[in-house]
Amino acid sequence: MDEAFLPLAELLPGLLPSLPDLYDVDAGMRSRVTGLEVETPVELDIVVDADGRVQLGGTPPIYHLETSTLPVFHAIRIVAVRDAEEVG
Amino acid sequence: MAARALVDELNPTGPGNAAWRLEDFVDSLVVELDKTRETLAVKAINKPLSYSVKEVALDVNAFPTYDGDTVRFTTAAPGQEGASKLTIQLGSITDQQVRASTKRREGEPDQNLDELDVDDATRSKLRKIGVSSVDDLKDLEARKVDLKAATGTDIDYSSLARKINQSRRAKSAPAVDGVSLSQSNGEPCLLIEGRNLGLDPTFPPVAVLNDQLAEVLSSGPGHLTIRLDTEDSLREENEVVVTLDPYAVVKVNVRA
């Protein structure tokens, strides 16, 4: 796989931010994230080995300059929910 | 990166951008998703906030091609227009849902169609109608599906069943470990011991001793007894041929 790309198993957890709970002691309020939905364009590196097995690599857009031939942007969406025992 | 893109553009089906089958792609995506879940589970041990992945969807720009047998996809390369968008959505599934949606099989494990001695064209036709195992075939037969009409070929259950049984028997081929003289209810008999001998309870083995039909007194996976008229029935050199079932015949030369 091209070294500029990550296996999806590394890319996907990286898309989920770890946000702490928000406290407002004065107002007596506490807010917490209960779910995340992240959708981003990605460049993909799809490698097929001799046995036909597919390896998937991805990365968010690498370059932020408009060029005459743009990379192909695919898209990935991940929906995550906070574990049940922590919500509540 | 630019060089790689140029190579892909010049040679879109080359090693840098080989065509892939959707099932291989999805297999890989499922593996990556499983690893993601494992990573998040480990992360949850150290971080107070833990999340579960509920859904992952991937939109891929690709060009489908059909070679007359299989549909494959070639990932769109930079500069290529008109690609199809393929959306693959994977949701979470619980153990309970897996159990509810999985075919329950009892007894011996299901036999994959790839293990059967059928020609590639037949295997391909069966796969196209969703048959990937011997049990799938049995289900169709039980529902009285006309295979000839469904596949547009001369495939029928009896010819397939023959091939299936042949293939199964080949996996448990008979082996003779030894032959000896014995007695059964006071009568002389020839005892053949081995493995995988009498496996089909619906088919009594048939024995021929020196070109004469001989009575099989008993049979089982590990033994077979053949009645001898007298103890002198045996010659110096004897040929015993036993048809164990329609797919297995053993020939043993016995020296008295």
PDB file of N, CA and C in Angstrom, chain A:
ATOM      1  N   MET A   1       0.847  -1.202   0.000  1.00  0.00           N
ATOM      2  CA  MET A   1       0.000   0.000   0.000  1.00  0.00           C
ATOM      3  C   MET A   1       0.882   1.251   0.000  1.00  0.00           C
ATOM      4  N   ASP A   2       0.446   2.277  -0.696  1.00  0.00           N
ATOM      5  CA  ASP A   2       1.199   3.527  -0.741  1.00  0.00           C
ATOM      6  C   ASP A   2       1.357   4.071   0.685  1.00  0.00           C
ATOM      7  N   GLU A   3       2.575   4.529   0.997  1.00  0.00           N
ATOM      8  CA  GLU A   3       2.838   4.952   2.385  1.00  0.00           C
ATOM      9  C   GLU A   3       2.045   6.186   2.803  1.00  0.00           C
ATOM     10  N   ALA A   4       1.485   6.898   1.834  1.00  0.00           N
ATOM     11  CA  ALA A   4       0.683   8.082   2.174  1.00  0.00           C
ATOM     12  C   ALA A   4      -0.690   7.693   2.722  1.00  0.00           C
ATOM     13  N   PHE A   5      -1.034   6.410   2.592  1.00  0.00           N
ATOM     14  CA  PHE A   5      -2.367   5.962   3.013  1.00  0.00           C
ATOM     15  C   PHE A   5      -2.294   5.128   4.289  1.00  0.00           C
ATOM     16  N   LEU A   6      -3.384   5.167   5.033  1.00  0.00           N
ATOM     17  CA  LEU A   6      -3.496   4.379   6.260  1.00  0.00           C
ATOM     18  C   LEU A   6      -4.472   3.235   6.041  1.00  0.00           C
ATOM     19  N   PRO A   7      -4.251   2.087   6.682  1.00  0.00           N
ATOM     20  CA  PRO A   7      -5.316   1.068   6.653  1.00  0.00           C
ATOM     21  C   PRO A   7      -6.576   1.681   7.263  1.00  0.00           C
ATOM     22  N   LEU A   8      -7.728   1.300   6.755  1.00  0.00           N
ATOM     23  CA  LEU A   8      -8.971   1.900   7.253  1.00  0.00           C
ATOM     24  C   LEU A   8      -9.146   1.703   8.750  1.00  0.00           C
ATOM     25  N   ALA A   9      -8.614   0.585   9.273  1.00  0.00           N
ATOM     26  CA  ALA A   9      -8.750   0.311  10.706  1.00  0.00           C
ATOM     27  C   ALA A   9      -7.997   1.343  11.551  1.00  0.00           C
ATOM     28  N   GLU A  10      -7.034   2.037  10.940  1.00  0.00           N
ATOM     29  CA  GLU A  10      -6.344   3.111  11.661  1.00  0.00           C
ATOM     30  C   GLU A  10      -6.992   4.461  11.369  1.00  0.00           C
ATOM     31  N   LEU A  11      -7.484   4.588  10.134  1.00  0.00           N
ATOM     32  CA  LEU A  11      -8.087   5.869   9.747  1.00  0.00           C
ATOM     33  C   LEU A  11      -9.411   6.107  10.489  1.00  0.00           C
ATOM     34  N   LEU A  12     -10.231   5.080  10.580  1.00  0.00           N
ATOM     35  CA  LEU A  12     -11.581   5.261  11.147  1.00  0.00           C
ATOM     36  C   LEU A  12     -11.551   5.717  12.610  1.00  0.00           C
ATOM     37  N   PRO A  13     -10.785   5.056  13.509  1.00  0.00           N
ATOM     38  CA  PRO A  13     -10.773   5.567  14.887  1.00  0.00           C
ATOM     39  C   PRO A  13     -10.234   6.990  14.966  1.00  0.00           C
ATOM     40  N   GLY A  14      -9.324   7.320  14.033  1.00  0.00           N
ATOM     41  CA  GLY A  14      -8.762   8.671  14.035  1.00  0.00           C
ATOM     42  C   GLY A  14      -9.781   9.734  13.671  1.00  0.00           C
ATOM     43  N   LEU A  15     -10.856   9.322  13.016  1.00  0.00           N
ATOM     44  CA  LEU A  15     -11.891  10.298  12.641  1.00  0.00           C
ATOM     45  C   LEU A  15     -12.818  10.631  13.809  1.00  0.00           C
ATOM     46  N   LEU A  16     -12.739   9.828  14.872  1.00  0.00           N
ATOM     47  CA  LEU A  16     -13.649  10.043  16.009  1.00  0.00           C
ATOM     48  C   LEU A  16     -12.930  10.839  17.100  1.00  0.00           C
ATOM     49  N   PRO A  17     -13.327  12.086  17.298  1.00  0.00           N
ATOM     50  CA  PRO A  17     -12.652  12.877  18.336  1.00  0.00           C
ATOM     51  C   PRO A  17     -13.030  12.394  19.736  1.00  0.00           C
ATOM     52  N   SER A  18     -12.124  12.558  20.653  1.00  0.00           N
ATOM     53  CA  SER A  18     -12.406  12.179  22.033  1.00  0.00           C
ATOM     54  C   SER A  18     -12.707  13.459  22.808  1.00  0.00           C
ATOM     55  N   LEU A  19     -13.962  13.785  22.887  1.00  0.00           N
ATOM     56  CA  LEU A  19     -14.352  15.061  23.508  1.00  0.00           C
ATOM     57  C   LEU A  19     -14.773  14.843  24.953  1.00  0.00           C
ATOM     58  N   PRO A  20     -14.170  15.571  25.879  1.00  0.00           N
ATOM     59  CA  PRO A  20     -14.568  15.401  27.280  1.00  0.00           C
ATOM     60  C   PRO A  20     -15.944  16.036  27.536  1.00  0.00           C
ATOM     61  N   ASP A  21     -16.554  15.658  28.622  1.00  0.00           N
ATOM     62  CA  ASP A  21     -17.827  16.279  29.003  1.00  0.00           C
ATOM     63  C   ASP A  21     -17.596  17.762  29.326  1.00  0.00           C
ATOM     64  N   LEU A  22     -18.633  18.543  29.107  1.00  0.00           N
ATOM     65  CA  LEU A  22     -18.536  19.986  29.387  1.00  0.00           C
ATOM     66  C   LEU A  22     -19.289  20.301  30.684  1.00  0.00           C
ATOM     67  N   TYR A  23     -18.624  20.998  31.597  1.00  0.00           N
ATOM     68  CA  TYR A  23     -19.266  21.343  32.877  1.00  0.00           C
ATOM     69  C   TYR A  23     -19.431  22.853  32.981  1.00  0.00           C
ATOM     70  N   ASP A  24     -20.524  23.286  33.475  1.00  0.00           N
ATOM     71  CA  ASP A  24     -20.675  24.694  33.845  1.00  0.00           C
ATOM     72  C   ASP A  24     -21.150  24.690  35.293  1.00  0.00           C
ATOM     73  N   VAL A  25     -20.157  24.841  36.183  1.00  0.00           N
ATOM     74  CA  VAL A  25     -20.460  24.714  37.610  1.00  0.00           C
ATOM     75  C   VAL A  25     -21.473  25.771  38.047  1.00  0.00           C
ATOM     76  N   ASP A  26     -21.280  27.011  37.522  1.00  0.00           N
ATOM     77  CA  ASP A  26     -22.160  28.109  37.935  1.00  0.00           C
ATOM     78  C   ASP A  26     -23.608  27.829  37.552  1.00  0.00           C
ATOM     79  N   ALA A  27     -23.797  27.368  36.324  1.00  0.00           N
ATOM     80  CA  ALA A  27     -25.170  27.124  35.850  1.00  0.00           C
ATOM     81  C   ALA A  27     -25.672  25.760  36.303  1.00  0.00           C
ATOM     82  N   GLY A  28     -24.760  24.940  36.819  1.00  0.00           N
ATOM     83  CA  GLY A  28     -25.154  23.596  37.233  1.00  0.00           C
ATOM     84  C   GLY A  28     -25.512  22.716  36.050  1.00  0.00           C
ATOM     85  N   MET A  29     -24.813  22.948  34.928  1.00  0.00           N
ATOM     86  CA  MET A  29     -25.110  22.193  33.705  1.00  0.00           C
ATOM     87  C   MET A  29     -23.941  21.277  33.331  1.00  0.00           C
ATOM     88  N   ARG A  30     -24.304  20.197  32.805  1.00  0.00           N
ATOM     89  CA  ARG A  30     -23.268  19.282  32.310  1.00  0.00           C
ATOM     90  C   ARG A  30     -23.730  18.733  30.964  1.00  0.00           C
ATOM     91  N   SER A  31     -22.880  18.828  29.955  1.00  0.00           N
ATOM     92  CA  SER A  31     -23.232  18.340  28.612  1.00  0.00           C
ATOM     93  C   SER A  31     -22.250  17.258  28.190  1.00  0.00           C
ATOM     94  N   ARG A  32     -22.753  16.313  27.487  1.00  0.00           N
ATOM     95  CA  ARG A  32     -21.854  15.263  27.005  1.00  0.00           C
ATOM     96  C   ARG A  32     -22.243  14.838  25.595  1.00  0.00           C
ATOM     97  N   VAL A  33     -21.261  14.403  24.865  1.00  0.00           N
ATOM     98  CA  VAL A  33     -21.494  13.929  23.495  1.00  0.00           C
ATOM     99  C   VAL A  33     -22.016  12.501  23.591  1.00  0.00           C
ATOM    100  N   THR A  34     -23.130  12.257  22.958  1.00  0.00           N
ATOM    101  CA  THR A  34     -23.688  10.896  23.009  1.00  0.00           C
ATOM    102  C   THR A  34     -23.521  10.154  21.686  1.00  0.00           C
ATOM    103  N   GLY A  35     -23.144  10.882  20.660  1.00  0.00           N
ATOM    104  CA  GLY A  35     -22.942  10.209  19.383  1.00  0.00           C
ATOM    105  C   GLY A  35     -22.196  11.087  18.411  1.00  0.00           C
ATOM    106  N   LEU A  36     -21.558  10.481  17.455  1.00  0.00           N
ATOM    107  CA  LEU A  36     -20.794  11.218  16.455  1.00  0.00           C
ATOM    108  C   LEU A  36     -21.120  10.678  15.073  1.00  0.00           C
ATOM    109  N   GLU A  37     -21.226  11.570  14.117  1.00  0.00           N
ATOM    110  CA  GLU A  37     -21.371  11.138  12.738  1.00  0.00           C
ATOM    111  C   GLU A  37     -20.394  11.971  11.920  1.00  0.00           C
ATOM    112  N   VAL A  38     -19.411  11.308  11.359  1.00  0.00           N
ATOM    113  CA  VAL A  38     -18.370  12.017  10.619  1.00  0.00           C
ATOM    114  C   VAL A  38     -18.422  11.569   9.166  1.00  0.00           C
ATOM    115  N   GLU A  39     -18.466  12.531   8.276  1.00  0.00           N
ATOM    116  CA  GLU A  39     -18.442  12.205   6.857  1.00  0.00           C
ATOM    117  C   GLU A  39     -17.361  13.056   6.216  1.00  0.00           C
ATOM    118  N   THR A  40     -16.489  12.419   5.472  1.00  0.00           N
ATOM    119  CA  THR A  40     -15.375  13.162   4.896  1.00  0.00           C
ATOM    120  C   THR A  40     -15.012  12.588   3.535  1.00  0.00           C
ATOM    121  N   PRO A  41     -14.588  13.466   2.625  1.00  0.00           N
ATOM    122  CA  PRO A  41     -14.022  12.920   1.382  1.00  0.00           C
ATOM    123  C   PRO A  41     -12.702  12.229   1.705  1.00  0.00           C
ATOM    124  N   VAL A  42     -12.424  11.166   1.016  1.00  0.00           N
ATOM    125  CA  VAL A  42     -11.150  10.456   1.232  1.00  0.00           C
ATOM    126  C   VAL A  42     -10.551  10.073  -0.117  1.00  0.00           C
ATOM    127  N   GLU A  43      -9.234   9.976  -0.095  1.00  0.00           N
ATOM    128  CA  GLU A  43      -8.563   9.338  -1.229  1.00  0.00           C
ATOM    129  C   GLU A  43      -8.353   7.885  -0.821  1.00  0.00           C
ATOM    130  N   LEU A  44      -8.557   7.008  -1.745  1.00  0.00           N
ATOM    131  CA  LEU A  44      -8.427   5.577  -1.430  1.00  0.00           C
ATOM    132  C   LEU A  44      -7.295   4.952  -2.222  1.00  0.00           C
ATOM    133  N   ASP A  45      -6.625   4.012  -1.582  1.00  0.00           N
ATOM    134  CA  ASP A  45      -5.640   3.190  -2.278  1.00  0.00           C
ATOM    135  C   ASP A  45      -6.143   1.747  -2.168  1.00  0.00           C
ATOM    136  N   ILE A  46      -6.633   1.225  -3.271  1.00  0.00           N
ATOM    137  CA  ILE A  46      -7.213  -0.126  -3.262  1.00  0.00           C
ATOM    138  C   ILE A  46      -6.236  -1.060  -3.968  1.00  0.00           C
ATOM    139  N   VAL A  47      -5.623  -1.925  -3.185  1.00  0.00           N
ATOM    140  CA  VAL A  47      -4.587  -2.817  -3.728  1.00  0.00           C
ATOM    141  C   VAL A  47      -5.147  -4.227  -3.787  1.00  0.00           C
ATOM    142  N   VAL A  48      -4.950  -4.873  -4.910  1.00  0.00           N
ATOM    143  CA  VAL A  48      -5.407  -6.258  -5.065  1.00  0.00           C
ATOM    144  C   VAL A  48      -4.167  -7.143  -5.163  1.00  0.00           C
ATOM    145  N   ASP A  49      -4.046  -8.127  -4.246  1.00  0.00           N
ATOM    146  CA  ASP A  49      -2.867  -8.994  -4.323  1.00  0.00           C
ATOM    147  C   ASP A  49      -3.111 -10.147  -5.298  1.00  0.00           C
ATOM    148  N   ALA A  50      -2.110 -10.994  -5.425  1.00  0.00           N
ATOM    149  CA  ALA A  50      -2.171 -12.055  -6.446  1.00  0.00           C
ATOM    150  C   ALA A  50      -3.344 -13.003  -6.220  1.00  0.00           C
ATOM    151  N   ASP A  51      -3.767 -13.157  -4.953  1.00  0.00           N
ATOM    152  CA  ASP A  51      -4.877 -14.060  -4.650  1.00  0.00           C
ATOM    153  C   ASP A  51      -6.238 -13.390  -4.810  1.00  0.00           C
ATOM    154  N   GLY A  52      -6.248 -12.123  -5.219  1.00  0.00           N
ATOM    155  CA  GLY A  52      -7.512 -11.414  -5.386  1.00  0.00           C
ATOM    156  C   GLY A  52      -7.959 -10.713  -4.120  1.00  0.00           C
ATOM    157  N   ARG A  53      -7.171 -10.873  -3.014  1.00  0.00           N
ATOM    158  CA  ARG A  53      -7.553 -10.198  -1.773  1.00  0.00           C
ATOM    159  C   ARG A  53      -7.337  -8.696  -1.913  1.00  0.00           C
ATOM    160  N   VAL A  54      -8.242  -7.963  -1.305  1.00  0.00           N
ATOM    161  CA  VAL A  54      -8.211  -6.510  -1.443  1.00  0.00           C
ATOM    162  C   VAL A  54      -7.689  -5.883  -0.151  1.00  0.00           C
ATOM    163  N   GLN A  55      -6.777  -4.930  -0.292  1.00  0.00           N
ATOM    164  CA  GLN A  55      -6.323  -4.156   0.871  1.00  0.00           C
ATOM    165  C   GLN A  55      -6.803  -2.731   0.679  1.00  0.00           C
ATOM    166  N   LEU A  56      -7.392  -2.202   1.727  1.00  0.00           N
ATOM    167  CA  LEU A  56      -7.965  -0.862   1.621  1.00  0.00           C
ATOM    168  C   LEU A  56      -7.144   0.128   2.427  1.00  0.00           C
ATOM    169  N   GLY A  57      -6.702   1.163   1.756  1.00  0.00           N
ATOM    170  CA  GLY A  57      -6.019   2.255   2.444  1.00  0.00           C
ATOM    171  C   GLY A  57      -6.753   3.541   2.145  1.00  0.00           C
ATOM    172  N   GLY A  58      -6.729   4.443   3.094  1.00  0.00           N
ATOM    173  CA  GLY A  58      -7.437   5.703   2.869  1.00  0.00           C
ATOM    174  C   GLY A  58      -6.735   6.841   3.569  1.00  0.00           C
ATOM    175  N   THR A  59      -7.053   8.030   3.131  1.00  0.00           N
ATOM    176  CA  THR A  59      -6.539   9.226   3.789  1.00  0.00           C
ATOM    177  C   THR A  59      -7.465  10.388   3.451  1.00  0.00           C
ATOM    178  N   PRO A  60      -7.653  11.300   4.384  1.00  0.00           N
ATOM    179  CA  PRO A  60      -8.379  12.525   4.019  1.00  0.00           C
ATOM    180  C   PRO A  60      -7.585  13.229   2.919  1.00  0.00           C
ATOM    181  N   PRO A  61      -8.222  14.110   2.162  1.00  0.00           N
ATOM    182  CA  PRO A  61      -7.509  14.757   1.043  1.00  0.00           C
ATOM    183  C   PRO A  61      -6.130  15.255   1.468  1.00  0.00           C
ATOM    184  N   ILE A  62      -5.135  14.867   0.691  1.00  0.00           N
ATOM    185  CA  ILE A  62      -3.749  15.161   1.080  1.00  0.00           C
ATOM    186  C   ILE A  62      -3.369  16.597   0.728  1.00  0.00           C
ATOM    187  N   TYR A  63      -3.742  17.023  -0.470  1.00  0.00           N
ATOM    188  CA  TYR A  63      -3.345  18.354  -0.915  1.00  0.00           C
ATOM    189  C   TYR A  63      -4.547  19.305  -0.905  1.00  0.00           C
ATOM    190  N   HIS A  64      -4.287  20.507  -0.568  1.00  0.00           N
ATOM    191  CA  HIS A  64      -5.368  21.489  -0.499  1.00  0.00           C
ATOM    192  C   HIS A  64      -5.219  22.548  -1.577  1.00  0.00           C
ATOM    193  N   LEU A  65      -4.559  22.193  -2.653  1.00  0.00           N
ATOM    194  CA  LEU A  65      -4.408  23.121  -3.778  1.00  0.00           C
ATOM    195  C   LEU A  65      -5.205  22.608  -4.954  1.00  0.00           C
ATOM    196  N   GLU A  66      -5.848  23.510  -5.661  1.00  0.00           N
ATOM    197  CA  GLU A  66      -6.591  23.078  -6.840  1.00  0.00           C
ATOM    198  C   GLU A  66      -5.609  22.888  -7.991  1.00  0.00           C
ATOM    199  N   THR A  67      -5.600  21.706  -8.523  1.00  0.00           N
ATOM    200  CA  THR A  67      -4.683  21.406  -9.628  1.00  0.00           C
ATOM    201  C   THR A  67      -5.499  21.075 -10.872  1.00  0.00           C
ATOM    202  N   SER A  68      -4.831  21.036 -11.999  1.00  0.00           N
ATOM    203  CA  SER A  68      -5.580  20.787 -13.248  1.00  0.00           C
ATOM    204  C   SER A  68      -6.220  19.400 -13.225  1.00  0.00           C
ATOM    205  N   THR A  69      -5.520  18.425 -12.657  1.00  0.00           N
ATOM    206  CA  THR A  69      -6.098  17.089 -12.513  1.00  0.00           C
ATOM    207  C   THR A  69      -6.218  16.786 -11.027  1.00  0.00           C
ATOM    208  N   LEU A  70      -7.426  16.846 -10.548  1.00  0.00           N
ATOM    209  CA  LEU A  70      -7.632  16.620  -9.107  1.00  0.00           C
ATOM    210  C   LEU A  70      -7.608  15.124  -8.790  1.00  0.00           C
ATOM    211  N   PRO A  71      -7.224  14.775  -7.558  1.00  0.00           N
ATOM    212  CA  PRO A  71      -7.343  13.377  -7.155  1.00  0.00           C
ATOM    213  C   PRO A  71      -8.823  12.973  -7.148  1.00  0.00           C
ATOM    214  N   VAL A  72      -9.064  11.686  -7.134  1.00  0.00           N
ATOM    215  CA  VAL A  72     -10.454  11.219  -7.050  1.00  0.00           C
ATOM    216  C   VAL A  72     -10.846  11.224  -5.578  1.00  0.00           C
ATOM    217  N   PHE A  73     -11.921  11.918  -5.272  1.00  0.00           N
ATOM    218  CA  PHE A  73     -12.390  11.933  -3.893  1.00  0.00           C
ATOM    219  C   PHE A  73     -13.550  10.968  -3.729  1.00  0.00           C
ATOM    220  N   HIS A  74     -13.326   9.967  -2.936  1.00  0.00           N
ATOM    221  CA  HIS A  74     -14.396   9.062  -2.545  1.00  0.00           C
ATOM    222  C   HIS A  74     -14.954   9.629  -1.236  1.00  0.00           C
ATOM    223  N   ALA A  75     -15.786   8.930  -0.559  1.00  0.00           N
ATOM    224  CA  ALA A  75     -16.318   9.465   0.700  1.00  0.00           C
ATOM    225  C   ALA A  75     -16.482   8.351   1.717  1.00  0.00           C
ATOM    226  N   ILE A  76     -16.304   8.713   2.963  1.00  0.00           N
ATOM    227  CA  ILE A  76     -16.515   7.730   4.021  1.00  0.00           C
ATOM    228  C   ILE A  76     -17.343   8.367   5.130  1.00  0.00           C
ATOM    229  N   ARG A  77     -18.237   7.573   5.679  1.00  0.00           N
ATOM    230  CA  ARG A  77     -19.060   8.082   6.779  1.00  0.00           C
ATOM    231  C   ARG A  77     -19.006   7.069   7.909  1.00  0.00           C
ATOM    232  N   ILE A  78     -18.779   7.553   9.107  1.00  0.00           N
ATOM    233  CA  ILE A  78     -18.772   6.672  10.266  1.00  0.00           C
ATOM    234  C   ILE A  78     -19.727   7.228  11.323  1.00  0.00           C
ATOM    235  N   VAL A  79     -20.564   6.366  11.816  1.00  0.00           N
ATOM    236  CA  VAL A  79     -21.516   6.765  12.858  1.00  0.00           C
ATOM    237  C   VAL A  79     -21.148   5.985  14.119  1.00  0.00           C
ATOM    238  N   ALA A  80     -20.907   6.717  15.197  1.00  0.00           N
ATOM    239  CA  ALA A  80     -20.545   6.056  16.460  1.00  0.00           C
ATOM    240  C   ALA A  80     -21.450   6.565  17.565  1.00  0.00           C
ATOM    241  N   VAL A  81     -21.763   5.698  18.491  1.00  0.00           N
ATOM    242  CA  VAL A  81     -22.590   6.113  19.633  1.00  0.00           C
ATOM    243  C   VAL A  81     -21.826   5.823  20.913  1.00  0.00           C
ATOM    244  N   ARG A  82     -22.084   6.652  21.887  1.00  0.00           N
ATOM    245  CA  ARG A  82     -21.396   6.451  23.165  1.00  0.00           C
ATOM    246  C   ARG A  82     -21.936   5.183  23.818  1.00  0.00           C
ATOM    247  N   ASP A  83     -21.039   4.453  24.409  1.00  0.00           N
ATOM    248  CA  ASP A  83     -21.471   3.173  24.997  1.00  0.00           C
ATOM    249  C   ASP A  83     -22.580   3.396  26.017  1.00  0.00           C
ATOM    250  N   ALA A  84     -23.542   2.483  26.013  1.00  0.00           N
ATOM    251  CA  ALA A  84     -24.782   2.638  26.763  1.00  0.00           C
ATOM    252  C   ALA A  84     -24.550   2.911  28.245  1.00  0.00           C
ATOM    253  N   GLU A  85     -23.580   2.229  28.850  1.00  0.00           N
ATOM    254  CA  GLU A  85     -23.409   2.375  30.296  1.00  0.00           C
ATOM    255  C   GLU A  85     -22.885   3.743  30.684  1.00  0.00           C
ATOM    256  N   GLU A  86     -22.323   4.469  29.644  1.00  0.00           N
ATOM    257  CA  GLU A  86     -21.801   5.790  29.962  1.00  0.00           C
ATOM    258  C   GLU A  86     -22.823   6.889  29.762  1.00  0.00           C
ATOM    259  N   VAL A  87     -23.874   6.564  28.990  1.00  0.00           N
ATOM    260  CA  VAL A  87     -24.908   7.568  28.755  1.00  0.00           C
ATOM    261  C   VAL A  87     -25.912   7.436  29.878  1.00  0.00           C
ATOM    262  N   GLY A  88     -26.342   8.391  30.440  1.00  0.00           N
ATOM    263  CA  GLY A  88     -27.369   8.129  31.427  1.00  0.00           C
ATOM    264  C   GLY A  88     -27.152   8.909  32.667  1.00  0.00           C
TER     265      GLY A  88
END
